[in-house]
Coordinates of C-alpha atoms in Angstrom, one line a residue:
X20 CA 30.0 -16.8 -17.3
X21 CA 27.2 -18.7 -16.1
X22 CA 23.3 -18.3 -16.2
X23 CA 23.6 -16.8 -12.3
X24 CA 26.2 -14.6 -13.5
X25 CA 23.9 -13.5 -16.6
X26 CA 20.9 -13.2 -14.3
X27 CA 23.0 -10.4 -12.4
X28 CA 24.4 -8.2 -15.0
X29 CA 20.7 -8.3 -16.3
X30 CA 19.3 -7.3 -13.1
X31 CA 21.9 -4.6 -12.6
X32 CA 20.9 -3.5 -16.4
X33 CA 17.1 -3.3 -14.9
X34 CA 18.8 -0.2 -12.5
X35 CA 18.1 -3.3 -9.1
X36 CA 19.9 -1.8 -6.0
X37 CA 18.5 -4.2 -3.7
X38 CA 17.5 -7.8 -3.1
X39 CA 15.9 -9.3 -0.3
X40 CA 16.0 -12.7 0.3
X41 CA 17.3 -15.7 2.0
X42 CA 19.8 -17.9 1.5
X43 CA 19.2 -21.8 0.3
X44 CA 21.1 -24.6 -1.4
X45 CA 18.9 -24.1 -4.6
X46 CA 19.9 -20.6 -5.3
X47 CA 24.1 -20.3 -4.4
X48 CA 25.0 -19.8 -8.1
X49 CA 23.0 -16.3 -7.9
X50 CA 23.8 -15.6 -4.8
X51 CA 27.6 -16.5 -5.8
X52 CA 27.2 -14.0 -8.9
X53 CA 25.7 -11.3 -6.1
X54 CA 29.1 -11.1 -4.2
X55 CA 30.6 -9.3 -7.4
X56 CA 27.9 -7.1 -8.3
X57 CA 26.9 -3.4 -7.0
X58 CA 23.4 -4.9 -6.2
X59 CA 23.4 -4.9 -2.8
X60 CA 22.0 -8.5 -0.9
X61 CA 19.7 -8.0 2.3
X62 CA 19.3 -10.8 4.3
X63 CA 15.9 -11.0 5.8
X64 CA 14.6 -13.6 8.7
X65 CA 12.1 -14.5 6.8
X66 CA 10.7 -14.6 3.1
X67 CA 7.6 -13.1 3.8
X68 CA 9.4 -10.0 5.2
X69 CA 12.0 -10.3 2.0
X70 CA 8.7 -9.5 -0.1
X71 CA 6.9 -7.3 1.8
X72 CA 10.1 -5.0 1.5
X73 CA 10.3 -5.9 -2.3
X74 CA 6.5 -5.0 -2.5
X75 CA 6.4 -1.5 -1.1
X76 CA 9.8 -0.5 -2.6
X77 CA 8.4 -1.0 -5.9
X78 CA 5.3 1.3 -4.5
X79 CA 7.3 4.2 -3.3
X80 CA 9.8 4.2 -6.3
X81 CA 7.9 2.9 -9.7
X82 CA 10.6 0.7 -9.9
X83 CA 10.0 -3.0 -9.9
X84 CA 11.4 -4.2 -6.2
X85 CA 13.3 -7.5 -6.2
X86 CA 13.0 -10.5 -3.8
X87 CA 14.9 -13.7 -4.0
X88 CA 14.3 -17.3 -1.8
X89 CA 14.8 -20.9 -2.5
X90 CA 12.6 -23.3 -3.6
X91 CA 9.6 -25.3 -1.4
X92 CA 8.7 -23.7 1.5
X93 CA 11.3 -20.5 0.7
X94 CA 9.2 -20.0 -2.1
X95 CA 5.5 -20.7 -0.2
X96 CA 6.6 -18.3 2.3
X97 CA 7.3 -15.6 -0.5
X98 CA 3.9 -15.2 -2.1
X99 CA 1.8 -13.3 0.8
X100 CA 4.0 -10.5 0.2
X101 CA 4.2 -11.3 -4.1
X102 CA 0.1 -11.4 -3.9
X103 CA 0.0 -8.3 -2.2
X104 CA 2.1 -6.6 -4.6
X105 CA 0.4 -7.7 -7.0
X106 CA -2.9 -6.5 -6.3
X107 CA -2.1 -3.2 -5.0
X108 CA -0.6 -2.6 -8.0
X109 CA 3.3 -2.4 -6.9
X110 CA 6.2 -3.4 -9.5
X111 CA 7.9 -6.6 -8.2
X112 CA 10.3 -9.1 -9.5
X113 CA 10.1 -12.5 -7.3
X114 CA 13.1 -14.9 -8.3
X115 CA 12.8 -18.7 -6.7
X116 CA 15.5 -21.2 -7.1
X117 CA 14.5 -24.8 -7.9
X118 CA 15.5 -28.3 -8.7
X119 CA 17.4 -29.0 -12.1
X120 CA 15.7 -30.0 -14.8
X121 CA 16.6 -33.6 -14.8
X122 CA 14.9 -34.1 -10.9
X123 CA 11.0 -31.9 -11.9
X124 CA 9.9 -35.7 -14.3
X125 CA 9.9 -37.7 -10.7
X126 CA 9.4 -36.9 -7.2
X127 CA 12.0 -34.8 -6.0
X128 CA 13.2 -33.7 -2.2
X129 CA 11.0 -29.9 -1.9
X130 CA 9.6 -29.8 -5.3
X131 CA 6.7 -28.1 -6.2
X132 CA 5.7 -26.8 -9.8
X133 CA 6.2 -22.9 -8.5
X134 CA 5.6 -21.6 -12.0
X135 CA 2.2 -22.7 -11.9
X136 CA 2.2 -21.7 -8.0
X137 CA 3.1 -18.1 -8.7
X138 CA 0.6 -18.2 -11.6
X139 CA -3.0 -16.8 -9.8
X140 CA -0.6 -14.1 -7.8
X141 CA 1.4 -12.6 -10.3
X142 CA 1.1 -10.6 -13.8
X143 CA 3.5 -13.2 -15.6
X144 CA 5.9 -16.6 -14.3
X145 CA 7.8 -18.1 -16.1
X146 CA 10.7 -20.7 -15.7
X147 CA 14.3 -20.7 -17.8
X148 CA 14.8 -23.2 -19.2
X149 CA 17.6 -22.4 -21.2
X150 CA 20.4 -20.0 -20.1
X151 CA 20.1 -18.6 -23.3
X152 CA 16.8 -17.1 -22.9
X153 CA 17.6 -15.2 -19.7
X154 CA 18.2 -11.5 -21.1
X155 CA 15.3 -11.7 -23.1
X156 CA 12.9 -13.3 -19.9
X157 CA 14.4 -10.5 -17.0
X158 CA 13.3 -7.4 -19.7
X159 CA 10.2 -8.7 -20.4
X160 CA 9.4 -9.3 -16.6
X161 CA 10.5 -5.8 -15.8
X162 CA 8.2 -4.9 -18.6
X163 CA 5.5 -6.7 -17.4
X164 CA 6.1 -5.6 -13.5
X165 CA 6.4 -2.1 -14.4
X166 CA 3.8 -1.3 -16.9
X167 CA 0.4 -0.1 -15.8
X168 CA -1.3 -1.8 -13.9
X169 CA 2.0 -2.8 -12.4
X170 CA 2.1 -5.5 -10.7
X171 CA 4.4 -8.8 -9.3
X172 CA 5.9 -11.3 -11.5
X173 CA 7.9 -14.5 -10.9
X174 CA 11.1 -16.0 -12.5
X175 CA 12.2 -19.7 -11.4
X176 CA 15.9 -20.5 -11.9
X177 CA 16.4 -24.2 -11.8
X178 CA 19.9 -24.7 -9.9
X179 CA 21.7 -26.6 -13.1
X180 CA 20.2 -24.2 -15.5
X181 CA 22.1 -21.7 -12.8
X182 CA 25.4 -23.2 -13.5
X183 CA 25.3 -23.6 -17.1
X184 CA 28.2 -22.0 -19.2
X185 CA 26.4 -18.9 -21.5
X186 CA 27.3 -16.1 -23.8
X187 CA 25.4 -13.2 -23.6
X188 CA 24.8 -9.8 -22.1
X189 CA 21.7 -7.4 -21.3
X190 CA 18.9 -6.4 -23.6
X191 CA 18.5 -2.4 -24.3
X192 CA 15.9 -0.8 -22.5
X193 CA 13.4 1.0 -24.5
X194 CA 11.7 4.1 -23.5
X195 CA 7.8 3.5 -23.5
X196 CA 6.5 6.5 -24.9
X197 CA 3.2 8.5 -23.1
X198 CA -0.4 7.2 -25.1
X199 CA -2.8 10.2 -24.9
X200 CA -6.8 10.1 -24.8
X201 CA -8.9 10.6 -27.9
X202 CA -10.5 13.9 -28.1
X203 CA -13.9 12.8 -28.1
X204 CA -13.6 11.3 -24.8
X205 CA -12.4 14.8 -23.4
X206 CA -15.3 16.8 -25.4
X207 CA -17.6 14.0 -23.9
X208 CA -16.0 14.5 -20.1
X209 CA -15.9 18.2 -20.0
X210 CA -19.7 18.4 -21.3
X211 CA -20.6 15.8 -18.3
X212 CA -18.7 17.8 -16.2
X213 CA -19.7 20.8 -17.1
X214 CA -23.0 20.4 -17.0
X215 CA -23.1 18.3 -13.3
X216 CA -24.8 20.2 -10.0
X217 CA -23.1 18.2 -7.7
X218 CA -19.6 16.3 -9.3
X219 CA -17.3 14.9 -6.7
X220 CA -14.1 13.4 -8.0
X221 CA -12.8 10.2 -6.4
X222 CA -8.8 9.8 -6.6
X223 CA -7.2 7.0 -6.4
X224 CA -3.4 5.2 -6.7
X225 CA -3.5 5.4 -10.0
X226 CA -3.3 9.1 -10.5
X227 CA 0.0 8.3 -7.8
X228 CA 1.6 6.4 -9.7
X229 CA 0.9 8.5 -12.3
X230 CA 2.6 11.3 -10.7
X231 CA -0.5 13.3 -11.3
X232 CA -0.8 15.0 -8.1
X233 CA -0.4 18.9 -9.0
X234 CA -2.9 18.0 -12.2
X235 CA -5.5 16.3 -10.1
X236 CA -5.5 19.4 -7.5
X237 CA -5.5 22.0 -10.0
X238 CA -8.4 20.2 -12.2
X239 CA -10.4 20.1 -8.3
X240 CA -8.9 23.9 -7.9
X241 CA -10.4 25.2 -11.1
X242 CA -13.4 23.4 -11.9
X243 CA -14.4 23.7 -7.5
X244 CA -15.2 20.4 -7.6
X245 CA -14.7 18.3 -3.7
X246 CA -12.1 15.2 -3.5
X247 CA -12.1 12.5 -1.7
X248 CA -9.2 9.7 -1.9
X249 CA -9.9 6.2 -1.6
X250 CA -7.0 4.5 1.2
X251 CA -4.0 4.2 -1.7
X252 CA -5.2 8.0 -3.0
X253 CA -3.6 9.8 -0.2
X254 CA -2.0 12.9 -0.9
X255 CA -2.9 13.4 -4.1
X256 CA -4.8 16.3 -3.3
X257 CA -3.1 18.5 0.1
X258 CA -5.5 17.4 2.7
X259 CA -5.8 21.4 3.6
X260 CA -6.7 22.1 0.5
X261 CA -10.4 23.1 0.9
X262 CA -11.5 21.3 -1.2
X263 CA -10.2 17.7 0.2
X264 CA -12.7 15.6 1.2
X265 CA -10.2 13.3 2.7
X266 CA -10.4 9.3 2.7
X267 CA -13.7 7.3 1.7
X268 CA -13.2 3.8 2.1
X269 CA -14.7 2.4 5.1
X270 CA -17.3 -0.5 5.2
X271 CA -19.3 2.0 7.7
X272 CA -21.1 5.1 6.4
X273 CA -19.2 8.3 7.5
X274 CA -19.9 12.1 6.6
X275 CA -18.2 11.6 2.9
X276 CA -20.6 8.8 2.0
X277 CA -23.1 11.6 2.0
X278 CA -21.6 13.4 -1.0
X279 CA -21.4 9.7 -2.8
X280 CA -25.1 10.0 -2.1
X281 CA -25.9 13.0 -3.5
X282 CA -24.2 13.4 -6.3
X283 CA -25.3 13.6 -9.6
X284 CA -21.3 12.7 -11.2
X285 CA -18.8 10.8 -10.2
X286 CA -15.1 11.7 -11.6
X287 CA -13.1 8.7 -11.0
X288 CA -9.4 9.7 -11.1
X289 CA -6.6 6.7 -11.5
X290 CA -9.2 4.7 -9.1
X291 CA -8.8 1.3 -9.0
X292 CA -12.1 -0.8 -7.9
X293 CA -10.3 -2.9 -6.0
X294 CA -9.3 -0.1 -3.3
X295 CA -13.0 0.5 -3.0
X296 CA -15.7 -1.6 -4.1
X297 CA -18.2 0.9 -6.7
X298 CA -20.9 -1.6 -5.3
X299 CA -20.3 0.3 -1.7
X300 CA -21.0 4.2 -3.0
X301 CA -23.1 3.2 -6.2
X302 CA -24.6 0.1 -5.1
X303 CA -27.8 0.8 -8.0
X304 CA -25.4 1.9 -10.5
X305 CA -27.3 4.9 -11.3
X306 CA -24.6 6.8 -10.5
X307 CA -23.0 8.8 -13.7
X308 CA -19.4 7.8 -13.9
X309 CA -16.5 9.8 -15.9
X310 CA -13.3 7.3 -16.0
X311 CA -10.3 9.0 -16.2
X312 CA -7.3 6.6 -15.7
X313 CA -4.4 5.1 -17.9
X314 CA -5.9 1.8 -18.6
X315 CA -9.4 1.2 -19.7
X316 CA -12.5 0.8 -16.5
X317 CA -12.7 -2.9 -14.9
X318 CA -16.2 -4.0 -15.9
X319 CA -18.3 -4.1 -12.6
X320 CA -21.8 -3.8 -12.4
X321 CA -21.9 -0.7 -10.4
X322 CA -18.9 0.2 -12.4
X323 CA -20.4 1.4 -16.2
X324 CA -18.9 4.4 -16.9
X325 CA -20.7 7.0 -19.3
X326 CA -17.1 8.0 -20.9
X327 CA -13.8 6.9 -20.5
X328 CA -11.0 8.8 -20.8
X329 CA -7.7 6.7 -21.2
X330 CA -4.5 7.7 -21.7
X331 CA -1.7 10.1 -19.0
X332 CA -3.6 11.2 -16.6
X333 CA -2.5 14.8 -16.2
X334 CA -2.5 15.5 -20.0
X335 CA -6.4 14.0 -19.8
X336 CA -7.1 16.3 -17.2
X337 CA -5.4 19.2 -18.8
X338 CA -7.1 18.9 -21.9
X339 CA -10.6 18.8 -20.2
X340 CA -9.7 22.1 -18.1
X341 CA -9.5 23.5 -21.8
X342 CA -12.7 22.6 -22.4
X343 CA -15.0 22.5 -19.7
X344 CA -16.7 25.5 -18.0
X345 CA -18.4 25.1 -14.5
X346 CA -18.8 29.4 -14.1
X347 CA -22.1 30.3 -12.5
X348 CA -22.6 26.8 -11.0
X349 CA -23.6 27.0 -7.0
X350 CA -21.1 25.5 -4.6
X351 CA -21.6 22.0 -4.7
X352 CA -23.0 20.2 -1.7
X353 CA -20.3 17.9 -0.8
X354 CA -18.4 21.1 0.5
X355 CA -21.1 21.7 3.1
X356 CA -19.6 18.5 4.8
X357 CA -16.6 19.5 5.2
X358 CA -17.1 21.6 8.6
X359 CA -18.7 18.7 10.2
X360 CA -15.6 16.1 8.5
X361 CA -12.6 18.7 10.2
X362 CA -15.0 19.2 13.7
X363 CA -14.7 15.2 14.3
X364 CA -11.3 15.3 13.3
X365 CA -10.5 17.7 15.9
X366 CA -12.6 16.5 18.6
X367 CA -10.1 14.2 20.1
X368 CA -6.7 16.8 20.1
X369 CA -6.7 17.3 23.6
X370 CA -8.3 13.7 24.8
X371 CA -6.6 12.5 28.2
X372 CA -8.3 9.8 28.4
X373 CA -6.0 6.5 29.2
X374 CA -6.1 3.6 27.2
X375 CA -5.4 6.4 24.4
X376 CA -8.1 6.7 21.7
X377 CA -7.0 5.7 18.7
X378 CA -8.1 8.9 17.0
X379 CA -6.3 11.0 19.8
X380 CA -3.1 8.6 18.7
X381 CA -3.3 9.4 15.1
X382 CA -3.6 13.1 15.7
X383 CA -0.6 13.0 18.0
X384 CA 1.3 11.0 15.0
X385 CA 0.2 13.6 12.7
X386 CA 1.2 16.6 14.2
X387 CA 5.0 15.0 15.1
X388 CA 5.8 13.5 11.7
X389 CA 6.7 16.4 8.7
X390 CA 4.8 16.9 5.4
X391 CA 7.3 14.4 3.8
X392 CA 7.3 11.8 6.5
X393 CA 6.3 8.4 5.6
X394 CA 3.9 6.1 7.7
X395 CA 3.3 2.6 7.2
X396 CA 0.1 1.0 8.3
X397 CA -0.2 -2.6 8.8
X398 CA -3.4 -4.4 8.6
X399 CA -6.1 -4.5 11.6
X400 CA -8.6 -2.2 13.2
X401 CA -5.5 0.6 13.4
X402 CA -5.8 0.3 9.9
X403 CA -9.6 1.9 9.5
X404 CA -8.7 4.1 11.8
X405 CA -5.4 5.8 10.2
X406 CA -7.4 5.3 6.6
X407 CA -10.1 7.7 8.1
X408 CA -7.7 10.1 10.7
X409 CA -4.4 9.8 9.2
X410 CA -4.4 12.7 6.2
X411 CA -1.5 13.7 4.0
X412 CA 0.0 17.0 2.3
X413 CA 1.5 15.1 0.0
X414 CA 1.6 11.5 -2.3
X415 CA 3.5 8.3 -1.0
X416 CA 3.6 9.5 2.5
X417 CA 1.1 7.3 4.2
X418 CA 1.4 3.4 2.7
X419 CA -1.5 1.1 3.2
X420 CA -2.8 -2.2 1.8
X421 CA -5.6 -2.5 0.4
X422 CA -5.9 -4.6 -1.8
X423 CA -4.5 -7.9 -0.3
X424 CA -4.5 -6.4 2.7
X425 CA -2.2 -8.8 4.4
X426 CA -1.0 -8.4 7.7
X427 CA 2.5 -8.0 8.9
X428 CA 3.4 -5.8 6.2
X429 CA 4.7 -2.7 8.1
X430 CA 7.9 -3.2 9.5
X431 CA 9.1 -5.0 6.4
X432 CA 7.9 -2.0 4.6
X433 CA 9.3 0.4 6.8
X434 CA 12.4 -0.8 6.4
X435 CA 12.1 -0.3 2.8
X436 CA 11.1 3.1 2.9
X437 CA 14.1 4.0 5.0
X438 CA 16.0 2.7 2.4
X439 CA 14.5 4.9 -0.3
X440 CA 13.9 7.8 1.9
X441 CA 17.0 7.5 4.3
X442 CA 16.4 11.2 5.0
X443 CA 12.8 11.0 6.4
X444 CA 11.1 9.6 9.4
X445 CA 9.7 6.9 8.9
X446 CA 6.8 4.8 10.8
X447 CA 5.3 1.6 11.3
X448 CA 2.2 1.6 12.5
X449 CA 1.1 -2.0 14.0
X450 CA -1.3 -3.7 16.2
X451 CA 0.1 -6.2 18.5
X452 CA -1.2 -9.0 16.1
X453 CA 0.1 -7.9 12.8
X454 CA 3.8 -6.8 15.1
X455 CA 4.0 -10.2 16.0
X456 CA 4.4 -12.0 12.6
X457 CA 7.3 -10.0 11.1
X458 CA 8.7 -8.8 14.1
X459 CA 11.9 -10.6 13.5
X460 CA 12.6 -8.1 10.9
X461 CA 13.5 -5.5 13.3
X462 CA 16.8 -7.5 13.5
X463 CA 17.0 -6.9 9.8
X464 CA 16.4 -3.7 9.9
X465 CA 19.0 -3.1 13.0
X466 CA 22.1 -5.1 10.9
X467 CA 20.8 -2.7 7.9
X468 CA 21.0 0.3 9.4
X469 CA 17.5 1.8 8.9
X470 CA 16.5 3.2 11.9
X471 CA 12.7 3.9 12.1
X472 CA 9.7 3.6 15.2
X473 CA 7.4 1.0 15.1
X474 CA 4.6 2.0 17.2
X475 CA 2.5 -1.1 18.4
X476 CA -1.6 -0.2 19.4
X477 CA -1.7 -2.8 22.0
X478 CA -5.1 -4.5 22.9
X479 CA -4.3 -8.2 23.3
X480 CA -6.3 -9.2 20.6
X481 CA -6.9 -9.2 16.8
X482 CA -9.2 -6.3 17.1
X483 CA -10.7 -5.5 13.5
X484 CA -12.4 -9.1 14.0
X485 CA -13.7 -8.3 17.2
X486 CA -15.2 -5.1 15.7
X487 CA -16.7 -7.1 12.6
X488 CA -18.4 -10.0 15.0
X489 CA -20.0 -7.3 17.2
X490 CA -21.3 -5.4 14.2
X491 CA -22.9 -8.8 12.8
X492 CA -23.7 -10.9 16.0
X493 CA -23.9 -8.1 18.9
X494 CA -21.9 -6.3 21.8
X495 CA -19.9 -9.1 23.7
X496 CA -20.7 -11.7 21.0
X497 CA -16.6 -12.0 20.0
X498 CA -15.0 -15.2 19.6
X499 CA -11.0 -16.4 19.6
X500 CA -9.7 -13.1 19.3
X501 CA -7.6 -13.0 22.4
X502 CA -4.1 -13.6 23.1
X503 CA -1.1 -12.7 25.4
X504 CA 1.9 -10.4 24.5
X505 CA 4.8 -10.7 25.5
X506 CA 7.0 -7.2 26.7
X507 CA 7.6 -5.2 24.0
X508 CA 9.8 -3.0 25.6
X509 CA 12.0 -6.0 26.9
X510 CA 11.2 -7.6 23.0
X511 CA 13.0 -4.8 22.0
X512 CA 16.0 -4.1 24.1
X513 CA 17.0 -7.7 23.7
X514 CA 17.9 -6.9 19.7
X515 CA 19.6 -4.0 21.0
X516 CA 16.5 -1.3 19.8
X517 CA 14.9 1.1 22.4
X518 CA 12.0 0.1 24.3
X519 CA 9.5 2.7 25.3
X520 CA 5.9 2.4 27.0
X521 CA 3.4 4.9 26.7
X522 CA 1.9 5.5 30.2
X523 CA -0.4 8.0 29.7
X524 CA -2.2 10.4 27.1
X525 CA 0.2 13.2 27.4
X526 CA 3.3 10.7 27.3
X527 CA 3.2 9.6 23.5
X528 CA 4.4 12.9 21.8
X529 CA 7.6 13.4 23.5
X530 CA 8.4 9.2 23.3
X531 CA 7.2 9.6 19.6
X532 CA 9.8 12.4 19.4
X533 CA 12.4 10.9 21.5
X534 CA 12.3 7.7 19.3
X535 CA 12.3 9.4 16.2
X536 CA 15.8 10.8 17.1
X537 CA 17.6 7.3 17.6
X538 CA 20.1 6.1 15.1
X539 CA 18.9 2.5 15.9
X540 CA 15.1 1.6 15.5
X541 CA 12.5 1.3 18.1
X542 CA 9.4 0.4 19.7
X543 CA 6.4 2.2 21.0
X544 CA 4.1 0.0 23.1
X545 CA 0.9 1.9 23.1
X546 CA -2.3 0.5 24.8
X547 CA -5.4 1.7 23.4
X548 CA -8.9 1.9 23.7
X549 CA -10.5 -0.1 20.9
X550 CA -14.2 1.1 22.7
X551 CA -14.1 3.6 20.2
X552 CA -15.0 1.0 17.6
X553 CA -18.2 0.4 18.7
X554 CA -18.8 3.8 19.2
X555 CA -17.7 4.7 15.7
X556 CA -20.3 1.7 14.1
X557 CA -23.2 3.6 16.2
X558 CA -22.6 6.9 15.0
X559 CA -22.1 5.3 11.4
X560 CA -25.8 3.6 11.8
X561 CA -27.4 7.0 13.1
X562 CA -25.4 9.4 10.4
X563 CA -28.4 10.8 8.3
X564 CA -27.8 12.9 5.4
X565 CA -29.4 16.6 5.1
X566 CA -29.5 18.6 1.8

C-alpha cells in the first residue's frame, strides 16, 4: 500500500461518497487508489465548479464535501469555491497534489507554497510530509471541517510522498458529545425575555445546522415573539407561520427594518454576523442583545451581547421556555408589519408585464417548486431579490451565499444538491453573468446524470453593480456593466439539454413545469426587468416607520 492508497481508505473511513476534481500529473497516485474504492470520482470542467459542488454538499448534508485538483493553477482555481465554504460556514475537505519534496528547496515547474496559499481561506492546511502521518492528518481535518463553525480545510499531497510504501489503516471516529449552556445564562435570558415589550428574534444558519428548526418555531410559537431570518436562516421558522417575519438582510431599509428599529431586544438565534452585519440593524449598539448560539458571540461593536447562551441550541431554547413567562404582554409591534410585508409580496402575482419583474418571477418559482424543493441562487441583483421574495416552509431548501458571496456558484451547486436530494427538484437560479462562468458544468452535470433547471434572469449586464452605481452616483450614472450573450437556448441544445425561452409573462410557469419533468437538465432564458431596482431603492428611501 502506498500513501494514495492510505489517503483513500481514510477518506472512505470519513463516510466521502463523492469527489470532485480534475485530473493532473501531480495527483495520479490518488486518483489511481480512487479506481478501487466505493468513493465515487466526478470529473468537473473546471476546479472552481469541483468546489463549489464540494462547498454546498457539505451545506446541505453536515458532512464535510470533498474536492480534489492538482497543483499550480489547479489548485488557484480551487480556492473561490474553498473561501466560500469557508465563510459560510460549510464542512469541506480540499486535497491539492504538489511537487515532491526533493523539487519545493529550488524553483520548480508550477510550484507555489499552497499550504501557506490555502492558509487565510481555510480553518486548517497542512502538508504530509510523511506517509505515516496521514490517518492521523485526514481525522483531524474532518474534525476541524466539521466542528462548529464548520468550515473548509486543505491537505497537500506531495506526488512522492503519494507513492511511498506505508503501513497503516484508519483512525476511529469518536462521537463528539452535545455541550449544554450554564444555567445562569438561561435564568439571565428568560428574565430579559421575559421582561421585553417588543423582542424580535433573529435566526440564522446556525440554528440550521443545528437542526434546530421545530425548537426555534416552537420558542417563537410560545413566547409570540416575531422572526425574521437573515439570507442563510431560511426555513427555520415555516414562512406561514404568523409569526415569520421572513428575510432581513438587504443593504436597503424594507418593512422588517422597522421592527429592528423598534425593538427594545434582540434574540439572536445561531446568527452568524457575517450573514448580516449587527452594524446595519444596531448601528448605536444600544440595542439589547440575547446570544443564543453553539459557539461564543464574535466581538463586534454593535455586537455586545447582554448574555450569552452557549451550548445546543434547541436544548438552550428548551430550557428558557421553562423559565420564561411572557403572559399578559401586548402583541408586540413587529406583528403589525406583517400585513403590509405579505401585501407587497402579493402585489406582483398576477403582473403581465414583459420583461417579467423579478418579483413576479420568484412568485411564479415559488408557487411551482414543492415544500421540499431546493433552489440555488447565485450571486447578482437576482440574488437580493430571491433573499427578500423567495420564502421557505422548510430549512436547506433555498441555498444562498452570503458570506463570500462568489458568483457562479449555482449550477455547481445544483448539481450537488441533486446528488443528495436525487428525489427533489432542484434549481439554479442565475443571472446571465454569474451563468456564464460555470456554465461548462452543465456538461458535468449532463455525464452525471443530475437533471435540474437552471433558470437564467437575462439583462445583458452585471446588474447588482448597476443598481449600486445608481444608488451612489445617480440614475443613468452606470459604467462597464454591459455585455453580449450569446443564445442560451442554442448554448444549451448543443450539450444535448433543453433550451427554452420565456416569451412572455404567462409563459414561465408551464416552461418552469415542462423543464422540471426532463430526465436531462435544462435552461430557462428569462429576460427581466431590472427597472424594478430602482424602484425598490426609492421606496426603501421613502419607507417611514409608524408606531
Amino acid at each position: 500500500m502506498n500513501t494514495a492508497e492510505l489517503l483513500v481508505k481514510c477518506l472512505e473511513n470519513e463516510g466521502v461518497q463523492y469527489i470532485f476534481g480534475l485530473p493532473g500529473e501531480e495527483n495520479l497516485h490518488v486518483l489511481e487508489a480512487l479506481k478501487h474504492s466505493s468513493i465515487q470520482f466526478i470529473t468537473t470542467r473546471h476546479e472552481q465548479g469541483a468546489a463549489f459542488m464540494a462547498d454546498v454538499y457539505g451545506r446541505l448534508t453536515g458532512k464535510a464535501g470533498v474536492c480534489l485538483s492538482t497543483l499550480g493553477p489547479g489548485a488557484t482555481n480551487l480556492m473561490t469555491g474553498v473561501a466560500d465554504a469557508n465563510l459560510d460556514g460549510a464542512p469541506l475537505v480540499a486535497i491539492t497534489g504538489q511537487v515532491g519534496t526533493d523539487r519545493m528547496h529550488i524553483e520548480s515547474h508550477q510550484y507555489l507554497d499552497l499550504v501557506a496559499m490555502f492558509s487565510p481561506v481555510t480553518k486548517w492546511s497542512k502538508q504530509i510530509v510523511r506517509p505515516s502521518i496521514t490517518p492521523e492528518l485526514v481525522r483531524k481535518a474532518f474534525k476541524r471541517s466539521q466542528s462548529e463553525k464548520p468550515g473548509a480545510v486543505h491537505i497537500d499531497l506531495p506526488e512522492n510522498i503519494a507513492a511511498m510504501p506505508v503501513e497503516g489503516k484508519p483512525l476511529q471516529i469518536g462521537k463528539a458529545e452535545k455541550t449544554f449552556a450554564a444555567f445562569a445564562s438561561i435564568r439571565a435570558a428568560a428574565g430579559a425575555i421575559s421582561q421585553a415589550v417588543n423582542p424580535i428574534i433573529l435566526v440564522g444558519n446556525g440554528a440550521i445546522r443545528a437542526q434546530a428548526s421545530d425548537a426555534v418555531t416552537q420558542f417563537a410559537t410560545q413566547l409570540n415573539i416575531p422572526t425574521a431570518n437573515t439570507f442563510m436562516g431560511k426555513g427555520v421558522i415555516p414562512y406561514t407561520h404568523p409569526l415569520a417575519m421572513w428575510a432581513v438582510g438587504l443593504q436597503q431599509r424594507d418593512f422588517v427594518n422597522c421592527g429592528f428599529d423598534n425593538t427594545d431586544l434582540v434574540i439572536a438565534i445561531g446568527y452568524d454576523l457575517i450573514e448580516f452585519s449587527p452594524k446595519k440593524w444596531n448601528p448605536d449598539g444600544k440595542i439589547p442583545i440575547i446570544h443564543i448560539g453553539a459557539i461564543s458571540a464574535e466581538i463586534d461593536s454593535s455586537y455586545i451581547p447582554e448574555v450569552e447562551v452557549v451550548g445546543d441550541i434547541s436544548d438552550s431554547l428548551f430550557e428558557i421556555l421553562k423559565v420564561a413567562d411572557r403572559q399578559g404582554k401586548a402583541k408586540p409591534y413587529s406583528l403589525s408589519l406583517r400585513e403590509d410585508i405579505r401585501a407587497d409580496y402579493e402585489q406582483h402575482a398576477n403582473d403581465a408585464e414583459f420583461p417579467i419583474k423579478p418579483q413576479k418571477l420568484i412568485y411564479d418559482l415559488r408557487q411551482v417548486m414543492g415544500p421540499d424543493d431546493i433552489v440555488i441562487s447565485d450571486v447578482g441583483a437576482h440574488k437580493m431579490w430571491i433573499a427578500r421574495n423567495y420564502h421557505c416552509h422548510s430549512p436547506n431548501t433555498c441555498i444562498i451565499s452570503n458570506g463570500f458571496a462568489a458568483m457562479g456558484i449555482a449550477i455547481p451547486g445544483a448539481l450537488a444538491a441533486k446528488l443528495v436530494h436525487p428525489n427533489r427538484k432542484v434549481v439554479a437560479v442565475t443571472g446571465d453573468g454569474g451563468f456564464m462562468m460555470n456554465c461548462q458544468e452543465l456538461e458535468t452535470a449532463l455525464r452525471v446524470g443530475t437533471p435540474f433547471v437552471t433558470l437564467v434572469f437575462n439583462d445583458g449586464g452585471y446588474g447588482l453593480i448597476e443598481w449600486k452605481q445608481e444608488n451612489h452616483f445617480g440614475k443613468g450614472r452606470s459604467s462597464f456593466v454591459h455585455f453580449n450573450n450569446p443564445d442560451f437556448v442554442k448554448f444549451a441544445e448543443s450539450m444535448g439539454l433543453k433550451g427554452y425561452r420565456v416569451e412572455s409573462a404567462t409563459d414561465l410557469v408551464p416552461i418552469l413545469k415542462e423543464a422540471l419533468a426532463q430526465d436531462v437538465p435544462t435552461v430557462i432564458d428569462c429576460p427581466v426587468d431590472y427597472r424594478e431596482n430602482a424602484k425598490f431603492s426609492q421606496k426603501s428611501g421613502e419607507l417611514n416607520c409608524t408606531v
